[in-house]
Tab-separated table of C-alpha atoms in Angstrom:
chain	number	residue	atom	x	y	z
A	1	MET	CA	-0.109	-0.125	-0.023
A	2	LEU	CA	2.771	2.528	0.656
A	3	ASP	CA	5.852	2.393	-1.561
A	4	ASN	CA	9.561	4.458	-1.155
A	5	LYS	CA	9.658	3.988	2.383
A	6	MET	CA	12.851	5.300	3.777
A	7	GLU	CA	15.797	3.717	5.666
A	8	LEU	CA	17.964	7.052	6.536
A	9	LYS	CA	16.318	8.738	8.940
A	10	CYS	CA	18.326	11.662	9.514
A	11	LYS	CA	18.258	15.995	9.409
A	12	PRO	CA	18.888	17.379	5.698
A	13	SER	CA	21.438	19.161	5.357
A	14	GLU	CA	21.317	23.198	4.368
A	15	SER	CA	23.403	22.478	0.717
A	16	GLU	CA	21.036	19.404	0.116
A	17	VAL	CA	17.855	21.974	0.511
A	18	GLU	CA	19.705	24.564	-1.727
A	19	ASP	CA	20.843	22.347	-4.730
A	20	ILE	CA	16.655	20.868	-4.558
A	21	ARG	CA	15.567	24.906	-4.993
A	22	GLU	CA	18.046	25.538	-7.551
A	23	LYS	CA	16.499	22.825	-10.151
A	24	LEU	CA	12.581	23.368	-8.723
A	25	ILE	CA	12.878	26.932	-10.009
A	26	ASN	CA	13.025	25.575	-13.820
A	27	LYS	CA	11.249	22.846	-13.279
A	28	PHE	CA	8.426	22.865	-11.241
A	29	SER	CA	7.783	26.906	-10.841
A	30	ASN	CA	4.794	27.719	-13.041
A	31	LYS	CA	3.359	24.044	-13.081
A	32	LYS	CA	0.375	24.747	-11.778
A	33	GLU	CA	-0.065	20.782	-10.979
A	34	PHE	CA	2.715	21.650	-8.372
A	35	GLY	CA	0.864	24.283	-6.925
A	36	GLU	CA	-2.191	22.587	-5.926
A	37	LEU	CA	0.320	19.631	-4.450
A	38	LEU	CA	1.281	22.836	-2.191
A	39	GLY	CA	-1.885	24.430	-1.206
A	40	ASN	CA	-2.987	20.676	0.102
A	41	VAL	CA	-0.223	20.159	2.415
A	42	TYR	CA	-0.487	23.297	3.859
A	43	GLY	CA	-4.075	22.480	3.955
A	44	ASP	CA	-5.949	19.712	4.833
A	45	GLY	CA	-1.819	18.001	4.905
A	46	GLY	CA	1.203	17.236	6.074
A	47	ILE	CA	5.307	16.589	5.968
A	48	TYR	CA	7.023	14.265	9.153
A	49	ARG	CA	11.048	14.445	8.896
A	50	HIS	CA	10.469	11.190	11.144
A	51	ASP	CA	10.206	8.746	8.370
A	52	TRP	CA	10.123	11.137	4.849
A	53	LYS	CA	6.470	11.287	5.440
A	54	ILE	CA	3.868	12.702	2.867
A	55	TYR	CA	0.433	13.075	4.533
A	56	TYR	CA	-2.623	14.078	2.664
A	57	GLY	CA	-6.768	13.472	3.496
A	58	ASN	CA	-10.107	14.771	3.035
A	59	THR	CA	-13.939	14.159	3.371
A	60	GLU	CA	-14.097	14.779	-0.308
A	61	GLU	CA	-12.698	11.814	-2.737
A	62	LYS	CA	-11.823	14.397	-5.881
A	63	LEU	CA	-9.723	16.101	-3.988
A	64	VAL	CA	-7.549	13.216	-2.790
A	65	GLU	CA	-8.259	11.706	-6.834
A	66	ARG	CA	-6.520	15.141	-7.557
A	67	PHE	CA	-3.247	14.994	-4.655
A	68	VAL	CA	-2.651	11.449	-6.316
A	69	LYS	CA	-3.327	12.553	-9.814
A	70	ASN	CA	-0.543	15.262	-8.870
A	71	ILE	CA	1.401	13.361	-7.932
A	72	LYS	CA	1.553	10.752	-10.374
A	73	LEU	CA	2.770	13.910	-13.511
A	74	LEU	CA	4.975	15.676	-11.539
A	75	PHE	CA	7.120	12.739	-9.418
A	76	GLY	CA	5.893	9.082	-11.390
A	77	LYS	CA	4.936	7.594	-8.100
A	78	GLU	CA	1.640	5.529	-7.954
A	79	ILE	CA	-0.018	5.699	-4.420
A	80	GLU	CA	-3.799	4.226	-2.996
A	81	ILE	CA	-6.324	5.600	-1.910
A	82	TYR	CA	-7.902	4.391	2.200
A	83	LYS	CA	-10.926	4.820	3.683
A	84	ARG	CA	-11.507	4.717	7.260
A	85	LYS	CA	-13.735	6.746	10.388
A	86	ASN	CA	-12.835	10.556	11.445
A	87	GLY	CA	-11.270	11.437	14.478
A	88	ASN	CA	-12.817	14.293	14.821
A	89	LYS	CA	-16.491	14.235	16.481
A	90	ASP	CA	-17.648	17.381	14.465
A	91	TYR	CA	-17.616	15.412	11.206
A	92	TYR	CA	-20.205	12.688	10.517
A	93	LYS	CA	-18.002	12.048	7.326
A	94	ASP	CA	-15.286	9.729	6.528
A	95	LEU	CA	-12.000	10.560	5.366
A	96	PHE	CA	-9.762	9.417	2.622
A	97	VAL	CA	-6.386	9.018	3.447
A	98	CYS	CA	-3.372	8.566	1.230
A	99	VAL	CA	0.889	8.245	2.462
A	100	LEU	CA	4.119	8.778	0.547
A	101	TYR	CA	7.329	8.330	1.882
A	102	SER	CA	9.577	10.015	-0.236
A	103	LYS	CA	12.759	11.802	1.147
A	104	LYS	CA	13.251	13.954	-2.782
A	105	ILE	CA	9.624	15.243	-2.611
A	106	TYR	CA	10.034	15.632	1.649
A	107	LEU	CA	13.238	17.972	0.532
A	108	ILE	CA	11.671	19.363	-2.142
A	109	ILE	CA	8.707	20.750	-0.331
A	110	LYS	CA	10.403	21.970	2.953
A	111	SER	CA	12.524	24.188	0.854
A	112	LEU	CA	9.871	26.295	-0.068
A	113	PRO	CA	8.432	27.546	2.797
A	114	ILE	CA	5.287	29.708	2.752
A	115	SER	CA	7.166	33.404	3.543
A	116	SER	CA	8.862	32.858	-0.163
A	117	LEU	CA	6.871	31.165	-2.050
A	118	SER	CA	5.453	34.579	-3.490
A	119	LEU	CA	9.169	34.974	-5.547
A	120	VAL	CA	9.168	30.633	-6.468
A	121	LEU	CA	6.005	30.412	-7.504
A	122	PHE	CA	5.136	31.853	-10.908
A	123	ASP	CA	1.487	32.294	-12.500
A	124	ASN	CA	0.232	29.804	-13.035
A	125	ALA	CA	1.359	28.151	-10.220
A	126	LYS	CA	-0.020	30.158	-7.832
A	127	ILE	CA	-3.277	29.427	-9.521
A	128	GLY	CA	-3.389	26.457	-8.895
A	129	PHE	CA	-2.304	27.121	-4.702
A	130	LEU	CA	-4.763	29.405	-4.429
A	131	ARG	CA	-7.667	26.922	-5.377
A	132	ALA	CA	-6.679	24.173	-2.804
A	133	SER	CA	-6.144	25.908	-0.566
A	134	PHE	CA	-9.232	27.049	-0.278
A	135	ASP	CA	-10.728	23.623	-1.787
A	136	ASP	CA	-9.476	22.662	2.288
A	137	GLU	CA	-9.256	25.714	3.757
A	138	GLY	CA	-12.171	27.886	2.743
A	139	CYS	CA	-15.854	28.184	2.966
A	140	VAL	CA	-18.750	29.568	1.241
A	141	TYR	CA	-21.658	31.513	3.380
A	142	LYS	CA	-25.120	31.188	2.138
A	143	CYS	CA	-25.023	35.312	2.047
A	144	GLY	CA	-22.586	34.541	-1.103
A	145	THR	CA	-19.666	36.033	0.881
A	146	ILE	CA	-16.160	33.639	0.113
A	147	SER	CA	-13.562	32.906	3.428
A	148	ILE	CA	-11.174	31.128	4.656
A	149	CYS	CA	-9.531	30.257	8.281
A	150	GLN	CA	-6.152	29.467	9.676
A	151	LYS	CA	-3.892	29.481	12.292
A	152	ASP	CA	-1.270	31.117	10.773
A	153	LYS	CA	-1.398	34.519	9.987
A	154	ASN	CA	1.815	34.095	7.785
A	155	TYR	CA	0.046	31.527	5.168
A	156	ILE	CA	-2.998	34.335	5.211
A	157	ASN	CA	-0.770	36.952	4.304
A	158	LEU	CA	0.400	35.173	1.395
A	159	ILE	CA	-3.477	34.285	0.298
A	160	GLU	CA	-4.405	38.185	0.536
A	161	GLU	CA	-1.304	39.249	-1.742
A	162	LEU	CA	-1.279	36.803	-4.202
A	163	LEU	CA	-5.311	37.551	-4.674
A	164	ASN	CA	-4.539	41.160	-4.554
A	165	LYS	CA	-1.459	40.617	-7.774
A	166	ILE	CA	-4.773	38.812	-9.583
A	167	GLY	CA	-7.651	42.144	-9.189
A	168	ILE	CA	-9.167	40.653	-6.143
A	169	LYS	CA	-9.801	43.143	-2.801
A	170	THR	CA	-10.036	41.073	0.651
A	171	THR	CA	-10.376	42.005	4.285
A	172	GLN	CA	-8.914	40.390	7.304
A	173	TYR	CA	-10.019	39.478	10.608
A	174	LYS	CA	-9.123	37.424	13.415
A	175	ILE	CA	-11.236	34.935	15.370
A	176	TYR	CA	-10.740	33.358	19.371
A	177	ASN	CA	-11.403	29.966	20.115
A	178	LYS	CA	-13.282	29.194	23.098
A	179	LYS	CA	-13.153	25.387	22.106
A	180	TYR	CA	-9.495	25.194	21.611
A	181	LYS	CA	-8.369	28.321	23.175
A	182	LYS	CA	-6.669	29.036	19.933
A	183	GLU	CA	-6.428	31.982	17.948
A	184	TYR	CA	-7.103	32.503	14.488
A	185	TYR	CA	-6.878	34.264	11.381
A	186	GLY	CA	-9.699	34.582	8.429
A	187	LEU	CA	-9.886	36.779	4.994
A	188	PHE	CA	-13.295	37.312	3.441
A	189	ILE	CA	-13.480	38.576	-0.405
A	190	LEU	CA	-15.279	40.879	-1.532
A	191	LYS	CA	-18.465	40.194	-3.391
A	192	GLU	CA	-18.281	42.305	-6.272
A	193	TYR	CA	-15.018	40.260	-6.505
A	194	ASN	CA	-16.467	36.702	-6.661
A	195	ARG	CA	-17.294	36.142	-11.000
A	196	LEU	CA	-13.444	36.638	-11.161
A	197	PHE	CA	-13.048	34.034	-8.252
A	198	LYS	CA	-14.586	32.199	-10.370
A	199	LYS	CA	-13.786	32.675	-13.733
A	200	LYS	CA	-9.415	32.428	-12.073
A	201	ILE	CA	-9.215	30.060	-9.392
A	202	GLY	CA	-12.847	28.115	-8.825
A	203	PHE	CA	-13.257	25.922	-6.806
A	204	LEU	CA	-13.139	21.638	-7.140
A	205	HIS	CA	-14.952	20.518	-4.165
A	206	PRO	CA	-18.271	19.752	-5.350
A	207	GLU	CA	-20.496	21.490	-2.904
A	208	LYS	CA	-18.831	24.555	-2.257
A	209	TYR	CA	-18.863	24.694	-5.984
A	210	LYS	CA	-22.461	24.520	-5.842
A	211	ARG	CA	-23.382	27.582	-3.107
A	212	LEU	CA	-21.447	29.456	-5.096
A	213	ASN	CA	-22.957	29.175	-8.941
A	214	TYR	CA	-26.445	28.986	-6.711
A	215	TYR	CA	-25.058	32.617	-5.389
A	216	LEU	CA	-24.485	33.877	-8.535
A	217	SER	CA	-26.939	33.016	-11.015
A	218	TYR	CA	-29.330	34.593	-8.364
A	219	LYS	CA	-30.742	37.535	-9.682
A	220	LYS	CA	-31.903	40.780	-7.434
A	221	TYR	CA	-34.507	42.228	-9.971
A	222	CYS	CA	-37.468	41.371	-12.026
A	223	LYS	CA	-37.766	39.858	-15.322
A	224	ILE	CA	-40.489	41.463	-16.815
A	225	CYS	CA	-40.966	45.032	-14.571
A	226	GLY	CA	-37.001	45.243	-13.671
A	227	ARG	CA	-37.998	45.792	-9.834
A	228	LYS	CA	-36.047	44.761	-6.935
A	229	ASN	CA	-36.989	41.638	-5.711
A	230	ARG	CA	-36.622	40.788	-2.133
A	231	LYS	CA	-37.311	37.209	-2.093
A	232	ARG	CA	-34.255	35.390	-2.793
A	233	GLU	CA	-35.979	32.237	-4.674
A	234	ASN	CA	-38.552	33.969	-6.725
A	235	ILE	CA	-37.130	35.546	-10.372
A	236	TYR	CA	-40.623	37.971	-10.500
A	237	CYS	CA	-42.090	40.569	-7.998
A	238	GLU	CA	-44.981	39.598	-5.888
A	239	GLU	CA	-47.182	42.749	-8.745
A	240	CYS	CA	-46.606	40.906	-11.745
A	241	ARG	CA	-47.938	37.657	-10.579
A	242	LEU	CA	-51.072	39.363	-9.118
A	243	SER	CA	-51.744	41.743	-11.840
A	244	SER	CA	-53.544	40.133	-14.658
A	245	THR	CA	-51.702	42.048	-17.391
A	246	SER	CA	-48.798	40.980	-17.009
A	247	GLN	CA	-49.744	37.135	-16.056
A	248	LYS	CA	-48.817	36.460	-20.559
A	249	GLU	CA	-45.607	37.468	-19.868
A	250	TYR	CA	-45.726	35.551	-16.239
A	251	ASP	CA	-46.600	32.436	-18.162
A	252	TYR	CA	-44.110	33.460	-20.772
A	253	TYR	CA	-40.683	32.985	-18.332
A	254	SER	CA	-41.370	30.944	-16.244
A	255	SER	CA	-41.021	28.700	-19.515
A	256	ASP	CA	-38.313	27.435	-21.934
A	257	LYS	CA	-38.353	29.517	-24.221
A	258	GLY	CA	-38.198	32.694	-21.663
A	259	LYS	CA	-33.769	32.951	-22.622
A	260	GLU	CA	-35.112	35.277	-25.516
A	261	THR	CA	-35.882	38.681	-24.650
A	262	LYS	CA	-38.613	40.536	-24.073
A	263	LYS	CA	-38.688	42.735	-27.103
A	264	GLU	CA	-37.826	39.750	-29.209
A	265	TYR	CA	-40.987	37.598	-27.648
A	266	TYR	CA	-43.460	40.542	-28.535
A	267	GLN	CA	-42.181	41.404	-31.632
A	268	LYS	CA	-43.036	38.119	-33.354
A	269	ASN	CA	-46.261	38.374	-31.540
A	270	ILE	CA	-47.642	41.096	-31.960
A	271	GLU	CA	-50.872	41.062	-32.927
A	272	LYS	CA	-51.728	37.643	-30.436
A	273	PHE	CA	-50.778	40.728	-27.823
A	274	ARG	CA	-53.441	42.974	-29.175
A	275	GLU	CA	-56.089	39.992	-29.598
A	276	TYR	CA	-55.489	39.586	-25.632
A	277	ARG	CA	-55.295	42.555	-24.826
A	278	ASN	CA	-58.869	43.638	-26.899
A	279	ARG	CA	-60.572	40.177	-25.483
A	280	PRO	CA	-64.296	41.888	-23.401
A	281	ASP	CA	-63.062	39.992	-20.207
A	282	ILE	CA	-59.457	41.257	-19.958
A	283	LYS	CA	-61.186	44.790	-20.448
A	284	GLU	CA	-63.192	44.409	-17.696
A	285	ARG	CA	-60.259	42.855	-15.866
A	286	THR	CA	-58.069	46.119	-15.803
A	287	LYS	CA	-60.747	48.002	-15.595
A	288	GLU	CA	-61.338	46.493	-11.891
A	289	TRP	CA	-57.466	46.516	-11.423
A	290	ARG	CA	-57.159	50.109	-12.582
A	291	LEU	CA	-60.377	51.291	-9.828
A	292	ASN	CA	-59.009	49.805	-7.080
A	293	ASN	CA	-55.014	50.586	-7.444
A	294	ARG	CA	-56.017	54.382	-8.719
A	295	GLU	CA	-54.574	56.823	-5.972
A	296	GLU	CA	-51.121	54.016	-6.575
A	297	LEU	CA	-51.537	54.382	-10.431
A	298	LEU	CA	-51.799	58.465	-9.630
A	299	LEU	CA	-48.705	58.448	-7.573
A	300	LYS	CA	-46.409	56.892	-8.790
A	301	LYS	CA	-47.299	59.390	-12.136
A	302	ARG	CA	-46.686	62.244	-10.158
A	303	GLU	CA	-42.729	61.246	-8.668
A	304	SER	CA	-42.370	60.712	-12.490
A	305	TYR	CA	-42.944	64.042	-13.806
A	306	ARG	CA	-41.102	65.555	-10.774
A	307	ARG	CA	-37.902	63.473	-11.808
A	308	ILE	CA	-39.001	64.869	-15.690
A	309	LYS	CA	-39.054	68.184	-14.552
A	310	ASP	CA	-36.121	68.156	-11.950
A	311	ILE	CA	-33.999	66.136	-15.040
A	312	LEU	CA	-34.905	69.261	-17.179
A	313	LYS	CA	-33.709	72.309	-14.667
A	314	ILE	CA	-30.747	70.235	-14.119
A	315	GLN	CA	-29.642	70.423	-17.681
A	316	LEU	CA	-31.538	74.229	-18.085
């Protein structure tokens, strides 16, 4: 199950570390797979000097499979994935784990501390590092905000630096966990930059990917009248649902053909709309609706006239 177990258990010298770092800059520094590997190790993984062990575990099997593929592409070594129960009682899911014993890979990761990653890695490797780190340590809230949290402040500072270079603005925060009695440092991405985050970095974690797509697909304004929509799940406002004049448009936009714009659909079916509006039963409904909502319609007209006057005054 575990391959390349090393018998040597001595501390690596500084000359060995420097030689590996020089070779690494030419070979792996611009590869996305190498950035993902480092992000996974600094996230939910780890390295151990005692027996040159590289470890990674996650509740999602996709993330562990990506880690195994990256090691095979970069170093040509195969690892097996095995399943075990989660030691943390807060999580009910089982862990998928993979372990590798290799002195070479251990020295490569050891030669790259967090402070040097922004200088050594190039653009593709940086994006891979960000994607893997957000898959492991990041989260997406129901309101749509993306955040990441960890104990090490240097790790959060590095992620903020890399995101700012791409053009994504962030804000840092600090939390004290009473249960474990430790301080955690975190980072929020502003909601304006969620689309840019999805375009350049994105998620492989299925739950985080679904939640981010759900937030970005949500539309704040009604399709028919263009007013602001209060309810999150609805695409139409309450007035457009209840009013009889917009019922035809509501039925159309709720169907599969609603991908077309309102103007295109109206130009194709002008005669149908005219026949529909000239029907006697619909004329009576519109009259009743106007009589019941007469005061509201008058107020809207007055407000529109006032706005036009204010605009004309500013232009003059």
